[in-house]
């Protein structure tokens, strides 16, 4: 039987892994500058966490979760996102008891049973940050600036930050009522999901892509007009801080995002090359989620970025730099008797930090040099019987054929003169 990967999942093959490593390295570098510490939570959680945290009527909870019963008849769910699990851990470990702000980040697979298409998968990867313990608009601005800085560092410039405020439960309540009475007369013309959403959360109709639904919702007033004074001031300050940080944004009154936990600021960073699936990251403020998860009334704000979409975007721009996959040294062994000595030298060079390859079976000089060339090695070290007796080895630069004879004992020193320093000695 030939088995393939399940629909919506994929293997990350060795050539691609370089790009993932590079992304993760860059993420960790930038996040640490902003003071974020990594947290690793389980891949599955009690289903209830997502039902309560994300909201029972959201698309994710209604249609997209991988939920199963274990042998103890407990309902568990593969995490569809990282915010609720991080907040659960924050509450469970009482991280708030230290006082002050807690800044956490995560990188890992998420699972949603969506219809797969370009940039949309059933197992995908996110990295995200959550800043807990601060309701100041400066925290929102810092989070958005962090996202933009990270993408810049990765080589993306022409991204757009879309931003909106969805207010607090008080001002949103009034807005919901207005939307309900405006859309209710058109209920029979709405698409099936909007008909369902109308009763439970009419705000979600604003981001429906169906053309008839869009026509109907066109007449909706902007939520901004309904914001209470505190929410309006919060938004104005976020915008002002962003301007100070030189972050370009566009207010999008239709941006509501598909999670019930959001309050006030919501945002997405989009890249228009990918078509409909264009949000590289999404985030926002959630001032009641910690309390919803059984903790004190503590505010939070964060974002998460889809790594597959980010990679697709980077590839459209010429690809991430990745890492060099070419051996720095290719050891050519010209005699069976030197196999053990060659293996010893290769091991020493690897332990010293050089990416060293060797032919695992002795072949002709020509065949081994061809292999070194094919792998784009920088240097070939040639171990020949006579030279070895004289305690010498030959080193050949593959790009132009320049050859040196080097004292065996001096080989590491010599390599550091002609190659960049060994990888793990860079720091
Ligand atoms: P989200 O918008 O659902 O937000 O996901 C964030 C990002 O994950 C999206 O912008 C997209 O790049 C990627 N993504 C989502 N679904 C898929 C999929 N099926 N295939 C590929 N990529 C996908 C959240 O998850 C929130 N937890 C973000 C957040 C953090 N809000 C506050 N803190």
Coordinates of C-alpha atoms and ligand atoms in Angstrom, one line a residue:
X1 CA 0.0 0.0 0.0
X2 CA 1.3 3.4 -0.9
X3 CA 0.5 6.0 1.7
X4 CA 0.6 9.8 1.1
X5 CA 0.5 12.7 3.6
X6 CA -3.0 13.6 4.7
X7 CA -4.7 16.4 2.7
X8 CA -3.6 19.9 3.8
X9 CA -0.4 18.7 5.3
X10 CA 3.1 18.5 3.8
X11 CA 6.6 17.3 4.5
X12 CA 9.3 19.9 4.9
X13 CA 12.1 18.4 2.9
X14 CA 15.8 18.8 3.7
X15 CA 16.3 21.6 1.1
X16 CA 13.5 23.5 2.7
X17 CA 14.5 23.0 6.3
X18 CA 17.3 25.5 5.8
X19 CA 14.7 28.2 5.2
X20 CA 12.8 27.2 8.3
X21 CA 16.0 27.3 10.4
X22 CA 16.8 30.7 9.0
X23 CA 13.3 32.0 9.8
X24 CA 13.4 30.6 13.3
X25 CA 16.9 32.1 13.9
X26 CA 15.8 35.5 12.7
X27 CA 12.6 35.4 14.8
X28 CA 14.5 34.5 18.0
X29 CA 17.0 37.3 17.3
X30 CA 14.4 40.0 16.8
X31 CA 12.1 38.8 19.6
X32 CA 15.0 38.7 22.1
X33 CA 15.7 42.4 21.3
X34 CA 12.2 43.2 22.4
X35 CA 12.5 41.1 25.6
X36 CA 10.3 38.1 24.7
X37 CA 11.0 34.6 26.2
X38 CA 10.0 31.4 24.6
X39 CA 7.2 29.2 25.9
X40 CA 6.3 25.7 24.7
X41 CA 2.8 24.5 25.4
X42 CA 1.3 21.1 24.4
X43 CA 0.0 20.4 20.9
X44 CA -3.3 19.4 22.3
X45 CA -5.4 21.0 25.1
X46 CA -8.9 20.4 26.7
X47 CA -11.5 21.3 24.0
X48 CA -13.2 23.6 26.5
X49 CA -10.2 26.0 26.5
X50 CA -10.8 26.9 22.8
X51 CA -14.6 26.9 23.1
X52 CA -14.4 29.4 25.9
X53 CA -11.3 31.3 24.8
X54 CA -11.8 31.6 21.0
X55 CA -15.6 31.7 21.3
X56 CA -18.1 28.9 20.6
X57 CA -19.6 30.6 17.6
X58 CA -16.4 31.4 15.7
X59 CA -15.6 29.6 12.4
X60 CA -12.6 27.9 14.1
X61 CA -14.6 26.4 17.0
X62 CA -17.7 25.6 14.9
X63 CA -16.1 24.0 11.9
X64 CA -12.3 23.7 12.0
X65 CA -11.1 22.0 15.1
X66 CA -9.5 18.6 15.2
X67 CA -11.4 17.3 18.3
X68 CA -11.2 13.8 19.6
X69 CA -12.0 11.7 22.6
X70 CA -9.1 9.9 24.3
X71 CA -9.3 6.5 26.0
X72 CA -10.4 8.2 29.2
X73 CA -13.3 9.8 27.3
X74 CA -11.9 13.3 27.7
X75 CA -12.5 15.7 24.8
X76 CA -9.2 17.0 23.5
X77 CA -8.4 19.3 20.6
X78 CA -5.2 19.8 18.5
X79 CA -4.5 23.5 19.1
X80 CA -5.8 25.7 16.3
X81 CA -3.9 28.7 17.6
X82 CA -1.5 29.7 20.3
X83 CA -3.0 32.6 22.3
X84 CA -5.5 30.6 24.4
X85 CA -2.8 28.0 25.3
X86 CA -0.3 30.7 26.3
X87 CA -2.9 32.5 28.4
X88 CA -3.9 29.1 30.0
X89 CA -0.2 28.5 30.9
X90 CA 0.1 32.1 32.2
X91 CA -2.9 31.6 34.5
X92 CA -1.9 28.0 35.5
X93 CA 1.6 29.0 36.5
X94 CA 0.4 32.3 38.0
X95 CA 3.0 34.3 36.0
X96 CA 1.0 37.4 37.0
X97 CA 2.0 36.9 40.6
X98 CA 5.5 38.4 39.8
X99 CA 3.8 41.6 38.8
X100 CA 4.6 43.7 35.8
X101 CA 4.6 42.7 32.1
X102 CA 5.2 39.2 30.9
X103 CA 6.4 38.8 27.3
X104 CA 6.2 35.4 25.8
X105 CA 6.7 34.0 22.3
X106 CA 6.1 30.6 20.7
X107 CA 6.9 28.8 17.4
X108 CA 5.0 25.6 16.4
X109 CA 2.4 23.7 14.4
X110 CA -1.3 24.6 14.6
X111 CA -4.2 22.6 13.2
X112 CA -7.4 23.7 11.4
X113 CA -9.6 21.7 9.2
X114 CA -10.0 24.3 6.5
X115 CA -10.3 23.8 2.8
X116 CA -6.7 23.6 1.6
X117 CA -5.5 26.1 -1.0
X118 CA -2.5 28.3 -1.7
X119 CA -1.2 29.4 1.6
X120 CA -3.9 27.6 3.6
X121 CA -3.1 24.3 5.2
X122 CA -4.6 21.9 7.8
X123 CA -1.3 21.6 9.7
X124 CA 0.5 24.9 9.5
X125 CA 3.1 26.7 11.6
X126 CA 2.9 29.9 13.5
X127 CA 5.2 32.0 15.5
X128 CA 3.6 34.5 17.8
X129 CA 4.1 36.8 20.7
X130 CA 1.8 37.6 23.7
X131 CA 2.4 40.6 25.9
X132 CA 0.5 40.2 29.2
X133 CA -0.1 42.6 32.0
X134 CA -0.4 46.0 30.2
X135 CA -3.4 47.8 28.8
X136 CA -1.4 50.9 27.6
X137 CA -1.7 51.8 23.9
X138 CA 2.1 51.7 23.9
X139 CA 1.9 47.9 24.2
X140 CA -0.2 47.7 21.0
X141 CA 2.2 50.0 19.2
X142 CA 5.2 48.0 20.4
X143 CA 3.6 44.7 19.2
X144 CA 2.8 46.1 15.7
X145 CA 6.2 47.7 15.4
X146 CA 7.8 44.4 16.4
X147 CA 6.0 42.6 13.6
X148 CA 7.0 45.2 11.0
X149 CA 10.6 45.2 12.2
X150 CA 10.8 41.4 12.0
X151 CA 9.5 41.4 8.4
X152 CA 11.9 44.1 7.4
X153 CA 14.8 42.2 8.9
X154 CA 13.7 39.2 6.8
X155 CA 13.8 41.4 3.7
X156 CA 10.2 42.4 3.2
X157 CA 9.4 46.0 2.7
X158 CA 6.2 46.5 0.9
X159 CA 3.8 45.1 3.4
X160 CA 0.7 46.9 4.6
X161 CA -0.5 47.2 8.2
X162 CA -4.3 47.2 8.4
X163 CA -5.7 48.3 11.6
X164 CA -9.1 48.8 13.3
X165 CA -10.6 49.1 16.8
X166 CA -13.5 46.9 17.7
X167 CA -14.1 48.7 20.9
X168 CA -14.9 47.2 24.3
X169 CA -17.9 45.0 25.2
X170 CA -19.8 48.2 26.2
X171 CA -19.4 50.2 22.9
X172 CA -19.5 47.1 20.8
X173 CA -22.9 46.1 22.2
X174 CA -24.5 49.2 20.8
X175 CA -22.8 48.7 17.5
X176 CA -24.0 45.0 17.3
X177 CA -27.6 46.1 17.9
X178 CA -27.3 48.7 15.1
X179 CA -25.9 46.1 12.7
X180 CA -28.5 43.5 13.6
X181 CA -31.4 45.8 12.8
X182 CA -29.7 47.0 9.6
X183 CA -29.0 43.4 8.3
X184 CA -32.0 41.5 9.7
X185 CA -34.4 42.7 6.9
X186 CA -32.0 41.1 4.3
X187 CA -31.6 37.8 6.1
X188 CA -32.9 35.7 3.2
X189 CA -30.3 37.2 0.8
X190 CA -27.3 36.5 3.1
X191 CA -25.0 33.5 2.6
X192 CA -25.5 30.6 4.9
X193 CA -22.7 31.4 7.4
X194 CA -23.8 35.1 7.6
X195 CA -27.4 34.0 8.4
X196 CA -25.9 32.0 11.3
X197 CA -23.6 34.8 12.3
X198 CA -26.3 37.4 12.3
X199 CA -27.9 36.1 15.5
X200 CA -24.7 35.4 17.3
X201 CA -22.2 38.0 16.2
X202 CA -23.3 40.4 13.4
X203 CA -19.9 42.0 13.4
X204 CA -18.5 39.0 11.6
X205 CA -20.7 39.8 8.6
X206 CA -18.4 42.7 7.8
X207 CA -15.5 40.5 6.8
X208 CA -17.6 38.1 4.6
X209 CA -16.1 37.8 1.1
X210 CA -19.5 36.9 -0.6
X211 CA -20.4 39.7 -3.0
X212 CA -24.1 39.9 -2.1
X213 CA -23.3 40.0 1.6
X214 CA -20.7 42.7 0.9
X215 CA -23.4 44.8 -0.9
X216 CA -25.8 44.5 2.0
X217 CA -23.1 45.3 4.6
X218 CA -21.8 48.3 2.5
X219 CA -24.4 50.6 4.2
X220 CA -23.1 49.7 7.8
X221 CA -21.8 52.7 9.7
X222 CA -18.1 52.4 10.8
X223 CA -17.5 51.0 14.3
X224 CA -15.3 54.0 14.9
X225 CA -18.4 56.2 15.2
X226 CA -19.6 54.0 18.1
X227 CA -16.4 53.9 20.1
X228 CA -16.6 55.1 23.7
X229 CA -14.3 57.9 24.7
X230 CA -11.7 55.6 26.3
X231 CA -11.6 53.3 23.3
X232 CA -11.3 56.2 20.9
X233 CA -8.4 57.7 22.9
X234 CA -6.7 54.3 23.0
X235 CA -6.9 54.0 19.2
X236 CA -5.7 57.6 18.6
X237 CA -2.7 57.0 20.9
X238 CA -1.8 53.7 19.2
X239 CA -1.9 55.5 15.8
X240 CA 0.3 58.3 17.2
X241 CA 2.9 55.9 18.6
X242 CA 3.0 54.1 15.3
X243 CA 3.7 57.3 13.5
X244 CA 6.5 58.0 15.9
X245 CA 8.0 54.6 15.1
X246 CA 7.7 55.3 11.4
X247 CA 5.2 52.4 10.9
X248 CA 2.8 53.0 7.9
X249 CA -0.7 51.8 8.5
X250 CA -4.2 51.9 6.9
X251 CA -7.4 52.1 9.0
X252 CA -9.7 49.3 7.8
X253 CA -13.2 49.7 9.3
X254 CA -14.1 46.2 8.1
X255 CA -11.3 44.4 9.9
X256 CA -13.0 42.5 12.7
X257 CA -11.0 39.2 12.9
X258 CA -12.4 35.8 13.7
X259 CA -11.9 35.4 17.5
X260 CA -14.2 36.5 20.3
X261 CA -11.4 37.4 22.6
X262 CA -10.4 40.6 20.9
X263 CA -11.1 44.1 22.4
X264 CA -10.0 47.4 21.0
X265 CA -7.0 47.1 18.6
X266 CA -7.1 44.5 15.9
X267 CA -4.6 44.4 13.0
X268 CA -3.2 42.3 10.2
X269 CA -0.1 42.7 8.1
X270 CA -0.9 41.8 4.5
X271 CA 1.1 41.2 1.3
X272 CA -1.0 41.5 -1.8
X273 CA 1.0 39.1 -4.0
X274 CA -0.6 36.0 -2.5
X275 CA -4.2 36.8 -3.5
X276 CA -7.0 36.1 -1.1
X277 CA -4.8 34.3 1.5
X278 CA -2.8 37.4 2.0
X279 CA -2.5 38.0 5.8
X280 CA 1.0 37.2 6.8
X281 CA 0.1 37.9 10.4
X282 CA -2.9 38.9 12.5
X283 CA -3.3 40.0 16.1
X284 CA -4.8 42.3 18.5
X285 CA -5.7 43.2 22.1
X286 CA -7.6 40.8 24.4
X287 CA -8.4 42.5 27.7
X288 CA -10.7 39.8 29.1
X289 CA -9.1 36.5 28.0
X290 CA -7.0 36.0 31.2
X291 CA -10.1 36.4 33.3
X292 CA -12.1 34.1 31.0
X293 CA -9.4 31.5 31.6
X294 CA -9.8 31.7 35.3
X295 CA -7.1 34.4 36.1
X296 CA -7.4 38.0 37.4
X297 CA -8.5 40.9 35.2
X298 CA -5.3 41.3 33.2
X299 CA -5.0 42.8 29.7
X300 CA -3.0 41.2 26.9
X301 CA -2.0 41.9 23.3
X302 CA -0.2 39.9 20.7
X303 CA 0.0 38.6 17.1
X304 CA 0.8 35.4 15.3
X305 CA 2.3 34.9 11.9
X306 CA 1.8 32.0 9.5
X307 CA 5.2 30.7 8.6
X308 CA 4.2 29.0 5.3
X309 CA 2.7 32.2 4.0
X310 CA 5.7 34.2 5.1
X311 CA 8.0 31.7 3.3
X312 CA 5.8 31.9 0.1
X313 CA 6.0 35.7 0.3
X314 CA 9.8 35.6 0.8
X315 CA 10.2 33.2 -2.1
X316 CA 8.3 35.6 -4.4
X317 CA 10.9 38.2 -3.4
X318 CA 13.8 36.0 -4.4
X319 CA 13.8 33.7 -1.4
X320 CA 15.3 33.8 2.1
X321 CA 19.1 33.7 2.2
X322 CA 19.1 30.3 3.9
X323 CA 22.4 28.8 5.0
X324 CA 25.2 27.6 2.8
X325 CA 24.8 23.9 2.3
X326 CA 28.1 23.4 0.6
X327 CA 30.9 21.5 2.4
X328 CA 33.8 23.8 3.4
X329 CA 36.1 20.9 3.2
X330 CA 36.0 17.7 1.1
X331 CA 38.5 15.1 2.2
X332 CA 39.9 13.1 -0.7
X333 CA 41.6 9.9 0.4
X334 CA 43.8 8.2 -2.2
X335 CA 44.7 5.0 -0.5
X336 CA 43.0 2.3 1.6
X337 CA 45.7 2.6 4.2
X338 CA 44.9 6.2 4.8
X339 CA 41.1 5.6 5.4
X340 CA 41.4 5.5 9.2
X341 CA 43.8 8.6 9.2
X342 CA 41.4 10.4 6.9
X343 CA 38.4 9.6 9.1
X344 CA 40.3 10.8 12.1
X345 CA 41.1 14.1 10.3
X346 CA 37.6 14.6 9.1
X347 CA 36.3 14.0 12.6
X348 CA 38.8 16.6 14.0
X349 CA 37.8 19.2 11.4
X350 CA 34.0 18.6 12.1
X351 CA 34.6 18.9 15.9
X352 CA 36.6 22.1 15.2
X353 CA 33.5 23.5 13.4
X354 CA 34.0 22.9 9.7
X355 CA 31.4 21.3 7.5
X356 CA 33.5 18.4 6.2
X357 CA 32.5 15.7 3.7
X358 CA 34.4 12.7 2.7
X359 CA 34.0 9.9 0.2
X360 CA 32.9 6.9 2.3
X361 CA 34.7 4.4 -0.1
X362 CA 38.1 5.0 -1.7
X363 CA 37.7 6.0 -5.3
X364 CA 40.0 7.5 -7.9
X365 CA 41.3 11.1 -7.4
X366 CA 39.2 12.2 -10.4
X367 CA 36.0 10.6 -9.1
X368 CA 36.5 12.2 -5.6
X369 CA 37.3 15.6 -7.0
X370 CA 34.2 15.3 -9.2
X371 CA 32.2 14.6 -6.1
X372 CA 33.7 17.6 -4.3
X373 CA 32.9 19.7 -7.3
X374 CA 29.3 18.5 -7.5
X375 CA 28.8 19.3 -3.8
X376 CA 30.3 22.8 -4.4
X377 CA 33.0 22.3 -1.7
X378 CA 35.3 25.2 -1.1
X379 CA 38.4 23.2 -0.5
X380 CA 39.5 19.7 -1.2
X381 CA 42.1 18.2 1.2
X382 CA 44.0 15.4 -0.6
X383 CA 45.6 12.7 1.5
X384 CA 48.2 10.9 -0.7
X385 CA 50.5 8.1 0.5
X386 CA 53.9 9.8 -0.2
X387 CA 52.9 13.2 1.1
X388 CA 51.5 11.6 4.2
X389 CA 54.8 10.0 4.9
X390 CA 56.4 13.4 4.7
X391 CA 53.8 14.7 7.1
X392 CA 52.3 16.9 4.4
X393 CA 48.8 17.2 2.8
X394 CA 47.6 19.0 -0.3
X395 CA 44.9 21.5 -0.2
X396 CA 43.1 22.5 -3.4
X397 CA 40.8 25.5 -3.8
X398 CA 38.0 24.2 -5.9
X399 CA 37.0 27.4 -7.6
X400 CA 40.3 28.0 -9.4
X401 CA 42.5 24.9 -8.8
X402 CA 45.1 26.7 -6.7
X403 CA 46.9 24.1 -4.6
X404 CA 49.0 24.3 -1.5
X405 CA 51.2 21.8 0.4
X406 CA 50.6 22.2 4.1
X407 CA 52.2 20.7 7.2
X408 CA 49.7 18.1 8.6
X409 CA 50.0 19.7 12.1
X410 CA 49.2 23.2 10.7
X411 CA 46.1 22.2 8.8
X412 CA 43.5 23.8 11.1
X413 CA 45.5 27.1 11.3
X414 CA 45.8 27.0 7.5
X415 CA 42.1 26.4 7.0
X416 CA 41.2 29.4 9.2
X417 CA 43.4 31.5 7.0
X418 CA 41.7 30.6 3.8
X419 CA 38.2 29.9 4.9
X420 CA 35.7 31.9 7.0
X421 CA 36.0 30.9 10.7
X422 CA 34.3 27.6 11.7
X423 CA 30.6 28.0 12.0
X424 CA 30.2 27.4 15.7
X425 CA 33.1 29.6 16.6
X426 CA 31.6 32.7 15.0
X427 CA 30.3 34.1 18.3
Ligands
LIG1 P1 -5.0 34.1 12.9 O1 -5.2 35.3 12.1 O2 -6.0 33.1 12.9 O3 -4.7 34.6 14.4 O4 -3.7 33.4 12.5 C1 -2.5 34.2 12.3 C2 -1.8 33.9 11.0 O5 -1.6 32.4 10.9 C3 -2.6 34.2 9.8 O6 -2.4 35.6 9.5 C4 -2.0 33.3 8.7 O7 -0.7 33.9 8.3 C5 -1.7 32.1 9.5 N1 -2.7 31.1 9.3 C6 -3.9 31.0 9.8 N2 -4.6 29.9 9.4 C7 -3.8 29.3 8.5 C8 -3.9 28.1 7.6 N3 -5.0 27.4 7.7 N4 -2.8 27.8 6.8 C9 -1.7 28.6 6.8 N5 -1.6 29.7 7.6 C10 -2.6 30.1 8.4 C11 -4.4 33.8 15.4 O8 -4.1 32.7 15.4 C12 -4.3 34.6 16.8 N6 -3.9 33.6 17.8 C13 -3.3 35.7 16.7 C14 -3.1 36.4 17.9 C15 -2.0 36.3 18.8 N7 -3.8 37.4 18.4 C16 -3.4 37.8 19.6 N8 -2.3 37.1 19.8

